[in-house]
């Protein structure tokens, strides 16, 4: 084959000497191996007939199909264009160099004279402050920041501080059988009996035991004063007990089904029952039923007063979350709620009001929902919703940090600590072997107790010591006690 | 932006000069804040360009920046401002660590014949916003300034321009082997400002 290029070469007056044979892959292959692409023209192209050896699998481009001189031109032109493009983004140094060079080489052309560089004579004062105190706190620092002091997550012990035996704990999602008083006493209802565990001393007392047939305790709630405790029963009544003297104070009737949830607001006790009613009782007066709220149509399993006592949140098996206004309740306007949230796809039992941000409510959904949702109860907006991939049984906010703890069911039965508001999972505490039904927090906010269907109570030091005070953990003796 | 335009979209030379010199003032303050040349408490927040801009409240720094930008405004009106460079150098070693360079192209027709241009105010504002945001985000790639630094403003003018009193000639204060990052540009149709930052290559 003789391409145009070969023909050109053949016409050339230069004597063409064959190039030295290169050893290598392509030596035998193509005598035209490097001729068009090197500026050195000598090639034996015209002299020899092309030898094409068919060798297995090597790709040999078909030269007859290519227009070599056009290709050569294109190649050279591209290279030139690239080098041109580079000139435009040259650094000032390069520009400076070029300029000085041009000055030297073409001293007469005025167009290349350098611009004058002027600087104001009175210079600005240097900053007297030490460098470290500057705006670095403001800015997202670059990757080379040395010590991530503030963002270091504190160490959360993965194992519980202690484990207590809790036999006969009823495995029912809709009950609320655990509470921790402000006097540092944990009350837990195991079947038909309520026990009090004093965290300071480790002593256990039995508060009461019901003897009615088929009756069991369905909810437990300490009064804000820490001395009285309200118990809800399957037999539809509510009993008020004095925990210091272990005596019964009062019986409150009103529900027509078991009382699954209780919540105190100073002297008002709100109770939610399987009859889907929420009844507010004033425990001081004889005619204790002050008002009744109807909004749910199935069991009311979650009931929590806000920390300010202005709003009451109630969650039911009908997947609804209602927020009631305290003022509306007291004025006997019973049925109208402040907000009705139906975003959850399952029963809403886990409810927790945020201690550091007012009007912020967190709610957790059951097996079909598995989400934790955050609500602004002033505007009624859902601020955030995260899927936790597991039934949410209980929620507890941290008193000292911006964190929230959630307890879950199948399949991990874990407790998750989330950073708020980023909802980054800080820790996962496993240990329970069945769904973690109830959570309660110590009055100092450092420990959380979880009660699970595996009939154990586990104490986790999940929230760190409060920054201001470092209390001794004297109350919690490290012994495993059998409550029996 | 009040003095900048007579009617809504018309840009005069004076107006454009005012816009650009104001832009420089805020850009310099922003860079001083972001790079930590002066401590955070020296800065006050001001609403400008639809963003919260920070202005240095230190008297001397304020006077310096205002004097320089005012002079820049005068130069812009005559079309004799070619480049403005903000140099950040270490106090201890005097070595230039960062060099923020704003190239200016002036439309010769406007300076010579006094015609006006048209560009919506909003577009210019968006351009300026873009550069300001880029300056703020530049902290993500600029190397950390470990030592105390000071800044200086250099102005490139044509060789035949008059040197005003209190201004002296300076060298370019370039960086050896810099990494250069080109930022967005602001175009008022009369003046076009291209921003870029050169910093020492951290091998």
GROMACS .gro file of C-alpha atoms in nm, chain A residues 35-471:
model
  437
   35UNK     CA    1   0.721   0.770   1.048
   36UNK     CA    2   0.421   1.004   1.033
   37UNK     CA    3   0.436   1.095   1.395
   38UNK     CA    4   0.790   1.200   1.428
   39UNK     CA    5   0.935   1.509   1.275
   40UNK     CA    6   1.223   1.306   1.154
   41UNK     CA    7   1.118   1.207   0.813
   42UNK     CA    8   1.368   0.946   0.713
   43UNK     CA    9   1.184   0.634   0.659
   44UNK     CA   10   1.219   0.349   0.437
   45UNK     CA   11   0.857   0.374   0.346
   46UNK     CA   12   0.899   0.407  -0.020
   47UNK     CA   13   1.158   0.140  -0.049
   48UNK     CA   14   0.995  -0.154   0.096
   49UNK     CA   15   0.673  -0.321   0.042
   50UNK     CA   16   0.472  -0.337   0.356
   51UNK     CA   17   0.490  -0.658   0.533
   52UNK     CA   18   0.186  -0.743   0.722
   53UNK     CA   19   0.215  -1.022   0.955
   54UNK     CA   20  -0.100  -1.150   1.100
   55UNK     CA   21  -0.023  -1.215   1.459
   56UNK     CA   22  -0.305  -1.336   1.672
   57UNK     CA   23  -0.468  -1.077   1.887
   58UNK     CA   24  -0.269  -0.756   1.846
   59UNK     CA   25  -0.469  -0.466   1.720
   60UNK     CA   26  -0.314  -0.326   1.408
   61UNK     CA   27  -0.475  -0.012   1.282
   62UNK     CA   28  -0.551  -0.009   0.918
   63UNK     CA   29  -0.335   0.262   0.771
   64UNK     CA   30  -0.524   0.266   0.448
   65UNK     CA   31  -0.831   0.381   0.630
   66UNK     CA   32  -0.653   0.674   0.793
   67UNK     CA   33  -0.563   1.002   0.643
   68UNK     CA   34  -0.222   1.034   0.791
   69UNK     CA   35  -0.130   1.384   0.695
   70UNK     CA   36  -0.457   1.522   0.825
   71UNK     CA   37  -0.407   1.324   1.142
   72UNK     CA   38  -0.057   1.459   1.181
   73UNK     CA   39  -0.179   1.813   1.131
   74UNK     CA   40  -0.455   1.768   1.382
   75UNK     CA   41  -0.222   1.629   1.637
   76UNK     CA   42   0.019   1.913   1.610
   77UNK     CA   43  -0.255   2.169   1.611
   78UNK     CA   44  -0.412   2.032   1.928
   79UNK     CA   45  -0.085   2.044   2.111
   80UNK     CA   46  -0.039   2.403   2.011
   81UNK     CA   47  -0.389   2.494   2.125
   82UNK     CA   48  -0.335   2.337   2.463
   83UNK     CA   49  -0.023   2.530   2.521
   84UNK     CA   50  -0.204   2.847   2.427
   85UNK     CA   51  -0.477   2.783   2.679
   86UNK     CA   52  -0.224   2.745   2.954
   87UNK     CA   53  -0.097   3.091   2.905
   88UNK     CA   54  -0.417   3.255   3.021
   89UNK     CA   55  -0.420   3.113   3.370
   90UNK     CA   56  -0.056   3.173   3.434
   91UNK     CA   57   0.027   3.282   3.780
   92UNK     CA   58   0.139   3.634   3.848
   93UNK     CA   59   0.492   3.507   3.879
   94UNK     CA   60   0.491   3.383   3.523
   95UNK     CA   61   0.337   3.703   3.402
   96UNK     CA   62   0.596   3.901   3.586
   97UNK     CA   63   0.871   3.690   3.435
   98UNK     CA   64   0.734   3.732   3.087
   99UNK     CA   65   0.697   4.099   3.135
  100UNK     CA   66   1.052   4.144   3.255
  101UNK     CA   67   1.178   3.930   2.971
  102UNK     CA   68   0.983   4.134   2.721
  103UNK     CA   69   1.121   4.450   2.873
  104UNK     CA   70   1.471   4.330   2.826
  105UNK     CA   71   1.422   4.199   2.478
  106UNK     CA   72   1.208   4.479   2.344
  107UNK     CA   73   1.313   4.784   2.539
  108UNK     CA   74   1.153   5.026   2.302
  109UNK     CA   75   0.797   4.911   2.286
  110UNK     CA   76   0.599   5.122   2.528
  111UNK     CA   77   0.305   4.888   2.530
  112UNK     CA   78   0.487   4.636   2.742
  113UNK     CA   79   0.584   4.874   3.013
  114UNK     CA   80   0.491   4.754   3.357
  115UNK     CA   81   0.207   4.910   3.545
  116UNK     CA   82   0.296   5.103   3.849
  117UNK     CA   83   0.232   4.928   4.170
  118UNK     CA   84   0.138   5.162   4.446
  119UNK     CA   85   0.084   5.104   4.809
  120UNK     CA   86  -0.048   5.347   5.065
  121UNK     CA   87   0.231   5.471   5.284
  122UNK     CA   88   0.049   5.462   5.613
  123UNK     CA   89   0.014   5.096   5.682
  124UNK     CA   90  -0.267   4.940   5.881
  125UNK     CA   91  -0.183   4.835   6.234
  126UNK     CA   92  -0.117   4.471   6.301
  127UNK     CA   93  -0.354   4.292   6.525
  128UNK     CA   94  -0.222   4.281   6.878
  129UNK     CA   95  -0.420   3.981   6.981
  130UNK     CA   96  -0.285   3.634   6.983
  131UNK     CA   97  -0.373   3.442   6.673
  132UNK     CA   98  -0.559   3.161   6.843
  133UNK     CA   99  -0.840   3.378   6.959
  134UNK     CA  100  -0.946   3.482   6.615
  135UNK     CA  101  -1.243   3.386   6.412
  136UNK     CA  102  -1.162   3.020   6.404
  137UNK     CA  103  -1.450   2.938   6.632
  138UNK     CA  104  -1.680   3.096   6.380
  139UNK     CA  105  -1.563   2.914   6.076
  140UNK     CA  106  -1.573   2.558   5.964
  141UNK     CA  107  -1.206   2.487   6.010
  142UNK     CA  108  -1.006   2.298   5.756
  143UNK     CA  109  -0.914   1.937   5.795
  144UNK     CA  110  -0.590   2.007   5.976
  145UNK     CA  111  -0.748   2.122   6.299
  146UNK     CA  112  -0.562   1.949   6.577
  147UNK     CA  113  -0.788   1.870   6.866
  148UNK     CA  114  -1.161   1.840   6.815
  149UNK     CA  115  -1.224   1.940   7.171
  150UNK     CA  116  -1.587   2.042   7.171
  151UNK     CA  117  -1.704   1.790   6.920
  152UNK     CA  118  -1.553   1.492   7.088
  153UNK     CA  119  -1.834   1.269   7.195
  154UNK     CA  120  -1.803   1.176   7.556
  155UNK     CA  121  -1.754   0.813   7.636
  156UNK     CA  122  -2.081   0.636   7.692
  157UNK     CA  123  -2.022   0.310   7.873
  158UNK     CA  124  -2.161   0.036   7.656
  159UNK     CA  125  -2.251  -0.188   7.944
  160UNK     CA  126  -2.515  -0.114   8.203
  161UNK     CA  127  -2.397   0.005   8.538
  162UNK     CA  128  -2.619  -0.247   8.710
  163UNK     CA  129  -2.882  -0.501   8.625
  164UNK     CA  130  -3.178  -0.575   8.845
  165UNK     CA  131  -3.407  -0.868   8.815
  166UNK     CA  132  -3.769  -0.779   8.736
  167UNK     CA  133  -3.971  -1.096   8.717
  168UNK     CA  134  -4.334  -1.090   8.611
  169UNK     CA  135  -4.293  -0.762   8.428
  170UNK     CA  136  -4.592  -0.755   8.197
  171UNK     CA  137  -4.489  -0.762   7.832
  172UNK     CA  138  -4.746  -0.518   7.706
  173UNK     CA  139  -4.645  -0.229   7.485
  174UNK     CA  140  -4.933  -0.009   7.596
  175UNK     CA  141  -4.851   0.004   7.967
  176UNK     CA  142  -4.623   0.243   8.154
  177UNK     CA  143  -4.479   0.052   8.445
  178UNK     CA  144  -4.163   0.243   8.535
  179UNK     CA  145  -4.097   0.579   8.694
  180UNK     CA  146  -3.814   0.749   8.885
  181UNK     CA  147  -3.907   1.006   9.147
  182UNK     CA  148  -3.733   1.331   9.224
  183UNK     CA  149  -3.642   1.175   9.558
  184UNK     CA  150  -3.433   0.920   9.368
  185UNK     CA  151  -3.665   0.623   9.410
  186UNK     CA  152  -3.746   0.394   9.121
  187UNK     CA  153  -4.097   0.251   9.119
  188UNK     CA  154  -4.164  -0.051   8.901
  189UNK     CA  155  -4.480  -0.254   8.872
  190UNK     CA  156  -4.422  -0.625   8.831
  191UNK     CA  157  -4.750  -0.792   8.761
  192UNK     CA  158  -4.963  -0.739   9.064
  193UNK     CA  159  -4.699  -0.582   9.286
  194UNK     CA  160  -4.527  -0.246   9.293
  195UNK     CA  161  -4.174  -0.224   9.425
  196UNK     CA  162  -3.975   0.079   9.522
  197UNK     CA  163  -3.600   0.074   9.480
  198UNK     CA  164  -3.410   0.348   9.657
  199UNK     CA  165  -3.117   0.447   9.440
  200UNK     CA  166  -2.926   0.608   9.727
  201UNK     CA  167  -2.924   0.306   9.951
  202UNK     CA  168  -3.013   0.021   9.722
  203UNK     CA  169  -3.298  -0.075   9.951
  204UNK     CA  170  -3.609  -0.232   9.811
  205UNK     CA  171  -3.955  -0.200   9.950
  206UNK     CA  172  -4.277  -0.345   9.833
  207UNK     CA  173  -4.530  -0.068   9.805
  208UNK     CA  174  -4.840  -0.267   9.749
  209UNK     CA  175  -4.980  -0.576   9.596
  210UNK     CA  176  -5.321  -0.611   9.450
  211UNK     CA  177  -5.531  -0.905   9.551
  212UNK     CA  178  -5.817  -0.856   9.312
  213UNK     CA  179  -5.850  -1.139   9.066
  214UNK     CA  180  -5.723  -1.068   8.714
  215UNK     CA  181  -5.611  -0.729   8.821
  216UNK     CA  182  -5.267  -0.597   8.753
  217UNK     CA  183  -5.103  -0.260   8.758
  218UNK     CA  184  -5.110  -0.089   8.425
  219UNK     CA  185  -4.939   0.241   8.495
  220UNK     CA  186  -4.712   0.402   8.752
  221UNK     CA  187  -4.647   0.774   8.799
  222UNK     CA  188  -4.470   0.959   9.077
  223UNK     CA  189  -4.619   1.288   9.185
  224UNK     CA  190  -4.392   1.592   9.145
  225UNK     CA  191  -4.330   1.607   9.519
  226UNK     CA  192  -4.173   1.263   9.519
  227UNK     CA  193  -4.373   1.135   9.811
  228UNK     CA  194  -4.690   1.023   9.643
  229UNK     CA  195  -4.738   0.781   9.364
  230UNK     CA  196  -5.034   0.716   9.137
  231UNK     CA  197  -5.106   0.365   9.017
  232UNK     CA  198  -5.343   0.272   8.741
  233UNK     CA  199  -5.508  -0.067   8.736
  234UNK     CA  200  -5.665  -0.304   8.495
  235UNK     CA  201  -5.973  -0.285   8.712
  236UNK     CA  202  -6.018   0.073   8.585
  237UNK     CA  203  -5.939   0.245   8.910
  238UNK     CA  204  -5.649   0.469   9.006
  239UNK     CA  205  -5.494   0.454   9.348
  240UNK     CA  206  -5.285   0.718   9.518
  241UNK     CA  207  -5.028   0.595   9.764
  242UNK     CA  208  -4.796   0.762  10.009
  243UNK     CA  209  -4.456   0.616   9.936
  244UNK     CA  210  -4.290   0.717  10.259
  245UNK     CA  211  -4.549   0.555  10.479
  246UNK     CA  212  -4.649   0.291  10.227
  247UNK     CA  213  -5.017   0.369  10.278
  248UNK     CA  214  -5.299   0.417  10.037
  249UNK     CA  215  -5.438   0.767  10.020
  250UNK     CA  216  -5.714   0.767   9.767
  251UNK     CA  217  -5.898   0.575   9.502
  252UNK     CA  218  -6.004   0.753   9.190
  253UNK     CA  219  -6.264   0.607   8.964
  254UNK     CA  220  -6.379   0.729   8.629
  255UNK     CA  221  -6.249   0.509   8.357
  256UNK     CA  222  -6.438   0.222   8.206
  257UNK     CA  223  -6.132   0.028   8.098
  258UNK     CA  224  -5.781  -0.018   8.219
  259UNK     CA  225  -5.577   0.294   8.289
  260UNK     CA  226  -5.268   0.258   8.072
  261UNK     CA  227  -5.109   0.600   8.115
  262UNK     CA  228  -5.075   0.862   8.387
  263UNK     CA  229  -4.921   1.208   8.393
  264UNK     CA  230  -4.892   1.462   8.673
  265UNK     CA  231  -4.910   1.838   8.645
  266UNK     CA  232  -4.862   1.978   8.995
  267UNK     CA  233  -5.183   1.872   9.162
  268UNK     CA  234  -5.358   1.757   8.850
  269UNK     CA  235  -5.335   1.397   8.751
  270UNK     CA  236  -5.424   1.309   8.395
  271UNK     CA  237  -5.508   0.952   8.317
  272UNK     CA  238  -5.553   0.784   7.983
  273UNK     CA  239  -5.736   0.459   7.944
  274UNK     CA  240  -5.826   0.187   7.706
  275UNK     CA  241  -6.169   0.349   7.688
  276UNK     CA  242  -5.986   0.618   7.484
  277UNK     CA  243  -6.074   0.886   7.735
  278UNK     CA  244  -5.834   1.116   7.911
  279UNK     CA  245  -5.958   1.229   8.251
  280UNK     CA  246  -5.805   1.507   8.453
  281UNK     CA  247  -5.831   1.471   8.827
  282UNK     CA  248  -5.764   1.732   9.092
  283UNK     CA  249  -5.638   1.509   9.369
  284UNK     CA  250  -5.699   1.760   9.645
  285UNK     CA  251  -6.073   1.790   9.617
  286UNK     CA  252  -6.346   1.543   9.681
  287UNK     CA  253  -6.505   1.568   9.340
  288UNK     CA  254  -6.182   1.491   9.172
  289UNK     CA  255  -6.280   1.461   8.805
  290UNK     CA  256  -6.225   1.810   8.669
  291UNK     CA  257  -6.241   1.746   8.299
  292UNK     CA  258  -6.244   1.481   8.035
  293UNK     CA  259  -6.077   1.488   7.698
  294UNK     CA  260  -6.201   1.282   7.412
  295UNK     CA  261  -6.001   1.281   7.098
  296UNK     CA  262  -5.875   0.931   7.066
  297UNK     CA  263  -6.078   0.632   6.960
  298UNK     CA  264  -5.845   0.365   7.090
  299UNK     CA  265  -5.633   0.309   7.397
  300UNK     CA  266  -5.439   0.612   7.516
  301UNK     CA  267  -5.093   0.468   7.576
  302UNK     CA  268  -4.878   0.780   7.590
  303UNK     CA  269  -4.950   1.078   7.812
  304UNK     CA  270  -4.708   1.354   7.905
  305UNK     CA  271  -4.747   1.703   8.041
  306UNK     CA  272  -4.503   1.960   7.911
  307UNK     CA  273  -4.240   2.086   8.155
  308UNK     CA  274  -4.412   2.421   8.178
  309UNK     CA  275  -4.746   2.254   8.248
  310UNK     CA  276  -4.913   2.442   7.964
  311UNK     CA  277  -4.963   2.157   7.724
  312UNK     CA  278  -5.054   1.792   7.746
  313UNK     CA  279  -4.947   1.548   7.479
  314UNK     CA  280  -5.139   1.224   7.434
  315UNK     CA  281  -5.067   0.937   7.202
  316UNK     CA  282  -5.298   0.652   7.125
  317UNK     CA  283  -5.325   0.318   6.960
  318UNK     CA  284  -5.522   0.494   6.686
  319UNK     CA  285  -5.187   0.637   6.562
  320UNK     CA  286  -5.292   0.985   6.666
  321UNK     CA  287  -5.094   1.234   6.868
  322UNK     CA  288  -5.294   1.510   7.030
  323UNK     CA  289  -5.169   1.820   7.204
  324UNK     CA  290  -5.409   1.980   7.449
  325UNK     CA  291  -5.386   2.325   7.596
  326UNK     CA  292  -5.403   2.351   7.974
  327UNK     CA  293  -5.613   2.664   7.965
  328UNK     CA  294  -5.866   2.501   7.738
  329UNK     CA  295  -5.886   2.200   7.963
  330UNK     CA  296  -5.956   2.394   8.276
  331UNK     CA  297  -6.231   2.592   8.114
  332UNK     CA  298  -6.431   2.276   8.064
  333UNK     CA  299  -6.397   2.284   7.684
  334UNK     CA  300  -6.329   1.920   7.679
  335UNK     CA  301  -6.316   1.795   7.329
  336UNK     CA  302  -6.117   2.049   7.140
  337UNK     CA  303  -5.747   1.977   7.108
  338UNK     CA  304  -5.477   2.223   7.015
  339UNK     CA  305  -5.311   2.000   6.760
  340UNK     CA  306  -5.382   1.665   6.605
  341UNK     CA  307  -5.092   1.490   6.442
  342UNK     CA  308  -5.166   1.182   6.239
  343UNK     CA  309  -4.829   1.137   6.077
  344UNK     CA  310  -4.739   0.823   6.268
  345UNK     CA  311  -4.832   0.494   6.113
  346UNK     CA  312  -4.853   0.303   6.438
  347UNK     CA  313  -4.939   0.351   6.805
  348UNK     CA  314  -4.774   0.651   6.965
  349UNK     CA  315  -4.656   0.555   7.308
  350UNK     CA  316  -4.317   0.725   7.336
  351UNK     CA  317  -4.357   1.093   7.416
  352UNK     CA  318  -4.103   1.335   7.557
  353UNK     CA  319  -4.097   1.710   7.594
  354UNK     CA  320  -3.767   1.883   7.532
  355UNK     CA  321  -3.614   2.040   7.845
  356UNK     CA  322  -3.392   2.290   7.664
  357UNK     CA  323  -3.624   2.408   7.391
  358UNK     CA  324  -3.978   2.507   7.468
  359UNK     CA  325  -4.265   2.375   7.261
  360UNK     CA  326  -4.058   2.091   7.124
  361UNK     CA  327  -4.214   1.748   7.154
  362UNK     CA  328  -4.062   1.422   7.044
  363UNK     CA  329  -4.283   1.124   6.965
  364UNK     CA  330  -4.202   0.769   6.867
  365UNK     CA  331  -4.414   0.527   6.668
  366UNK     CA  332  -4.468   0.155   6.709
  367UNK     CA  333  -4.376  -0.142   6.494
  368UNK     CA  334  -4.537  -0.026   6.172
  369UNK     CA  335  -4.401   0.325   6.202
  370UNK     CA  336  -4.058   0.306   6.372
  371UNK     CA  337  -4.008   0.681   6.339
  372UNK     CA  338  -3.917   0.948   6.589
  373UNK     CA  339  -4.087   1.272   6.497
  374UNK     CA  340  -4.022   1.617   6.638
  375UNK     CA  341  -4.304   1.868   6.664
  376UNK     CA  342  -4.325   2.235   6.732
  377UNK     CA  343  -4.636   2.243   6.946
  378UNK     CA  344  -4.675   2.615   6.907
  379UNK     CA  345  -4.703   2.615   6.531
  380UNK     CA  346  -4.803   2.254   6.484
  381UNK     CA  347  -4.522   2.183   6.242
  382UNK     CA  348  -4.332   1.858   6.217
  383UNK     CA  349  -3.973   1.968   6.246
  384UNK     CA  350  -3.801   1.641   6.183
  385UNK     CA  351  -3.872   1.274   6.133
  386UNK     CA  352  -3.616   0.998   6.137
  387UNK     CA  353  -3.664   0.631   6.073
  388UNK     CA  354  -3.505   0.421   6.343
  389UNK     CA  355  -3.582   0.086   6.178
  390UNK     CA  356  -3.723  -0.052   6.497
  391UNK     CA  357  -4.029  -0.013   6.716
  392UNK     CA  358  -3.985   0.293   6.941
  393UNK     CA  359  -4.102   0.212   7.290
  394UNK     CA  360  -3.986   0.509   7.495
  395UNK     CA  361  -3.803   0.842   7.465
  396UNK     CA  362  -3.602   1.042   7.716
  397UNK     CA  363  -3.438   1.378   7.657
  398UNK     CA  364  -3.107   1.458   7.821
  399UNK     CA  365  -3.122   1.731   8.083
  400UNK     CA  366  -2.767   1.850   8.033
  401UNK     CA  367  -2.680   1.788   7.670
  402UNK     CA  368  -2.872   1.827   7.352
  403UNK     CA  369  -2.941   1.461   7.316
  404UNK     CA  370  -3.232   1.224   7.312
  405UNK     CA  371  -3.244   0.860   7.408
  406UNK     CA  372  -3.481   0.613   7.247
  407UNK     CA  373  -3.553   0.254   7.337
  408UNK     CA  374  -3.645  -0.004   7.081
  409UNK     CA  375  -3.794  -0.344   7.023
  410UNK     CA  376  -3.728  -0.604   6.757
  411UNK     CA  377  -3.463  -0.688   6.651
  412UNK     CA  378  -3.184  -0.520   6.841
  413UNK     CA  379  -3.371  -0.432   7.162
  414UNK     CA  380  -3.128  -0.145   7.193
  415UNK     CA  381  -3.121   0.202   7.336
  416UNK     CA  382  -3.005   0.470   7.095
  417UNK     CA  383  -2.855   0.801   7.191
  418UNK     CA  384  -2.906   1.068   6.929
  419UNK     CA  385  -2.751   1.409   6.908
  420UNK     CA  386  -3.011   1.681   6.864
  421UNK     CA  387  -3.084   1.844   6.624
  422UNK     CA  388  -2.853   1.665   6.385
  423UNK     CA  389  -3.001   1.327   6.484
  424UNK     CA  390  -2.664   1.165   6.453
  425UNK     CA  391  -2.663   0.838   6.642
  426UNK     CA  392  -2.404   0.881   6.912
  427UNK     CA  393  -2.433   0.542   7.075
  428UNK     CA  394  -2.625   0.221   7.069
  429UNK     CA  395  -2.660   0.036   7.397
  430UNK     CA  396  -2.741  -0.328   7.366
  431UNK     CA  397  -2.785  -0.586   7.635
  432UNK     CA  398  -3.154  -0.647   7.660
  433UNK     CA  399  -3.281  -0.961   7.497
  434UNK     CA  400  -3.637  -0.850   7.453
  435UNK     CA  401  -3.807  -0.525   7.367
  436UNK     CA  402  -3.714  -0.236   7.594
  437UNK     CA  403  -4.057  -0.122   7.701
  438UNK     CA  404  -4.000   0.154   7.954
  439UNK     CA  405  -3.743   0.425   8.029
  440UNK     CA  406  -3.706   0.651   8.329
  441UNK     CA  407  -3.442   0.908   8.410
  442UNK     CA  408  -3.272   0.983   8.739
  443UNK     CA  409  -3.336   1.325   8.895
  444UNK     CA  410  -2.975   1.430   8.839
  445UNK     CA  411  -3.004   1.339   8.473
  446UNK     CA  412  -2.703   1.110   8.452
  447UNK     CA  413  -2.861   0.767   8.458
  448UNK     CA  414  -3.145   0.608   8.272
  449UNK     CA  415  -3.317   0.288   8.377
  450UNK     CA  416  -3.471   0.065   8.118
  451UNK     CA  417  -3.723  -0.210   8.179
  452UNK     CA  418  -3.756  -0.477   7.916
  453UNK     CA  419  -3.967  -0.777   7.843
  454UNK     CA  420  -3.669  -0.995   7.931
  455UNK     CA  421  -3.763  -0.917   8.293
  456UNK     CA  422  -3.458  -0.707   8.376
  457UNK     CA  423  -3.402  -0.350   8.477
  458UNK     CA  424  -3.078  -0.206   8.345
  459UNK     CA  425  -2.923   0.118   8.460
  460UNK     CA  426  -2.719   0.299   8.198
  461UNK     CA  427  -2.493   0.594   8.264
  462UNK     CA  428  -2.574   0.732   7.929
  463UNK     CA  429  -2.593   1.106   7.991
  464UNK     CA  430  -2.269   1.240   8.128
  465UNK     CA  431  -2.223   1.421   8.454
  466UNK     CA  432  -2.372   1.768   8.442
  467UNK     CA  433  -2.105   2.024   8.354
  468UNK     CA  434  -2.148   2.239   8.663
  469UNK     CA  435  -2.159   1.987   8.940
  470UNK     CA  436  -1.987   1.659   8.970
  471UNK     CA  437  -2.200   1.458   9.203
   0.00000   0.00000   0.00000
